[in-house]
Amino acid sequence: MLHKGAGRVSVTTYRKALKGDKIAFESAVKLSSVLNVKTESLFDIEYDSRPLSNKTIREHHVLIHLVLEQAVCEMLIPYNPADRTKPPKVEQKTANYFEQDEVDRILECSESEPLKWRMLLHLLLVTGGRRGEVLGLTWNCIDWEYNKIHIEKCVYYSADVGIYIDKPKTEKSVCYIKLHPLSMELLNTILNTISL
């Protein structure tokens, strides 16, 4: 029987803890409080000693700069000390694309797979969408008249919550993507198969 406060931790987290898998520190604290046991005696706590990435440092700098800039506007401080620091440069990663012959080979290999997996693979290849964006598509996201799909939801996974659906992380990700008639034909085939 679970304690009243047990609802604060997901079932996935309970399972991971029981199997001895790593869980977030916050989840370990919640589980410990539910069981009324010290966190240190219930879990082996590991601290992440890796240095922060340049991207993370830069994001922190932006936030600190904004807060201090507001303090300057409210005349709480005479100047923004974050103006005198230079955050590290973030290395731009070049995108890694499939070549056309690789795409053709992937599609050829998928021919023997069930229709739903072929469609998923097809959409990933032709839209360039993220996995979660493509998995978040529903039938009402398809504009049959203009041959396009609307990316408006995304499937995410979190160790604490499990699988859930939410808006894409950026406003730019909410968009319409025009599809090739072949893609629409494949979608229509799936829809007809479901309707039968």
XYZ file of C-alpha atoms in Angstrom:
196
model
C 0.000 0.000 0.000
C 1.342 3.432 -0.974
C 1.615 6.425 1.307
C -0.678 9.415 0.651
C 2.219 11.497 -0.699
C 3.302 8.748 -3.084
C 1.348 10.286 -5.952
C 4.066 12.905 -6.351
C 6.427 10.381 -7.946
C 5.621 8.662 -11.232
C 5.233 4.901 -11.544
C 8.159 4.903 -13.984
C 10.379 6.425 -11.308
C 9.267 3.813 -8.759
C 10.110 1.032 -11.207
C 13.515 2.509 -12.000
C 14.325 2.881 -8.290
C 13.251 -0.700 -7.571
C 15.450 -1.998 -10.400
C 18.392 0.010 -9.087
C 18.525 2.341 -12.112
C 19.595 5.962 -11.738
C 16.860 8.469 -10.908
C 16.878 12.229 -10.438
C 17.952 13.500 -7.022
C 14.616 15.304 -6.552
C 12.768 12.026 -7.145
C 15.018 10.233 -4.662
C 14.220 12.881 -2.043
C 10.471 12.474 -2.669
C 10.678 8.685 -2.431
C 12.703 8.929 0.755
C 10.180 11.264 2.356
C 7.322 8.935 1.412
C 9.148 6.033 3.045
C 10.273 8.228 5.946
C 13.915 7.251 5.425
C 16.978 9.477 4.935
C 17.830 9.850 1.256
C 21.517 9.052 1.893
C 20.693 5.713 3.523
C 18.284 4.689 0.758
C 20.271 5.824 -2.307
C 23.886 6.095 -3.440
C 24.127 9.752 -4.411
C 26.375 10.563 -7.366
C 27.348 14.125 -8.153
C 27.918 15.235 -11.730
C 31.382 16.790 -11.767
C 31.508 17.374 -15.520
C 32.157 21.012 -16.473
C 29.282 22.988 -17.989
C 29.216 23.235 -21.774
C 29.858 26.579 -23.474
C 26.207 26.612 -24.566
C 24.970 26.221 -20.968
C 27.353 28.925 -19.711
C 26.161 31.246 -22.479
C 22.480 30.585 -21.619
C 23.174 31.317 -17.937
C 24.962 34.525 -18.933
C 21.951 35.677 -20.967
C 19.633 35.109 -17.992
C 21.943 36.836 -15.507
C 22.402 39.745 -17.944
C 18.613 40.177 -18.271
C 18.088 40.160 -14.506
C 20.862 42.676 -13.923
C 19.622 44.843 -16.812
C 16.229 45.025 -15.091
C 17.996 46.029 -11.860
C 19.706 48.872 -13.779
C 16.312 49.981 -15.198
C 14.878 50.055 -11.673
C 17.961 52.005 -10.498
C 18.915 49.340 -7.999
C 22.467 49.172 -9.404
C 24.367 51.803 -11.430
C 25.497 49.516 -14.287
C 25.181 45.949 -15.493
C 28.325 44.019 -14.452
C 27.437 41.287 -16.945
C 28.279 43.776 -19.728
C 31.947 43.458 -18.697
C 32.080 39.693 -19.167
C 32.428 37.721 -22.353
C 30.672 34.361 -22.389
C 32.456 31.589 -24.310
C 31.698 31.099 -27.968
C 29.406 28.244 -28.869
C 30.705 26.003 -31.608
C 28.169 25.737 -34.413
C 27.526 22.136 -35.343
C 27.092 21.277 -38.976
C 24.003 19.270 -39.817
C 24.495 15.659 -40.807
C 22.176 14.822 -43.711
C 21.440 11.586 -45.529
C 22.551 11.434 -49.156
C 19.859 10.655 -51.728
C 21.162 7.117 -52.315
C 21.004 6.501 -48.542
C 17.397 7.718 -48.411
C 16.490 5.501 -51.364
C 18.103 2.505 -49.673
C 16.283 3.163 -46.352
C 12.942 3.445 -48.153
C 13.693 0.297 -50.150
C 14.504 -1.646 -46.972
C 11.317 -0.398 -45.313
C 9.097 -1.901 -48.042
C 8.878 -5.205 -46.171
C 7.900 -3.514 -42.886
C 4.319 -3.006 -41.647
C 2.592 0.030 -43.147
C 2.613 2.112 -39.931
C 6.423 1.796 -39.583
C 6.928 2.586 -43.260
C 4.799 5.706 -42.839
C 6.665 6.815 -39.715
C 10.030 6.358 -41.431
C 8.741 8.061 -44.553
C 7.517 11.107 -42.587
C 10.802 11.358 -40.683
C 12.728 11.363 -43.961
C 10.553 13.698 -46.030
C 9.666 16.275 -43.363
C 12.983 16.538 -41.574
C 10.898 16.689 -38.401
C 12.140 15.539 -35.029
C 11.054 12.124 -33.801
C 8.750 13.634 -31.149
C 7.164 16.000 -33.681
C 6.332 13.179 -36.095
C 5.060 10.956 -33.276
C 2.846 13.830 -32.109
C 0.931 13.924 -35.411
C -2.744 12.977 -35.361
C -5.225 12.660 -38.221
C -6.571 16.166 -37.634
C -3.044 17.536 -38.251
C -3.356 16.592 -41.930
C -4.624 19.132 -44.443
C -5.831 16.829 -47.233
C -6.840 19.705 -49.509
C -3.426 21.393 -49.593
C -1.225 18.299 -49.043
C 0.403 19.444 -45.829
C 0.704 18.528 -42.169
C 0.579 20.797 -39.143
C 3.281 20.240 -36.513
C 1.622 21.503 -33.322
C 2.257 18.783 -30.728
C 5.285 16.820 -29.686
C 5.789 13.551 -27.812
C 8.354 13.791 -25.004
C 9.810 11.426 -22.434
C 10.921 12.324 -18.940
C 12.213 9.874 -16.348
C 9.913 11.420 -13.730
C 6.768 11.715 -15.851
C 7.143 9.037 -18.524
C 5.767 9.673 -22.026
C 3.673 12.824 -22.439
C 2.439 15.190 -25.165
C 3.063 18.932 -25.117
C 3.706 21.869 -27.447
C 7.016 21.889 -29.363
C 9.845 23.535 -27.429
C 10.116 26.552 -29.730
C 7.509 28.648 -31.537
C 9.463 28.103 -34.747
C 8.763 24.374 -34.505
C 4.992 24.970 -34.800
C 4.623 24.966 -38.569
C 3.016 23.535 -41.682
C 5.034 21.191 -43.875
C 4.061 20.587 -47.499
C 4.079 16.901 -48.422
C 4.743 15.141 -51.706
C 1.655 13.481 -53.279
C 3.313 10.084 -52.629
C 3.329 10.851 -48.884
C -0.335 11.835 -49.007
C -1.125 8.627 -50.894
C 0.594 6.576 -48.194
C -1.306 8.432 -45.450
C -4.561 7.846 -47.308
C -3.761 4.120 -47.604
C -3.251 3.907 -43.835
C -6.461 5.831 -43.170
C -8.411 3.480 -45.457
C -6.862 0.443 -43.740
C -7.961 1.767 -40.335
C -11.445 2.605 -41.595
C -12.072 -0.947 -42.903
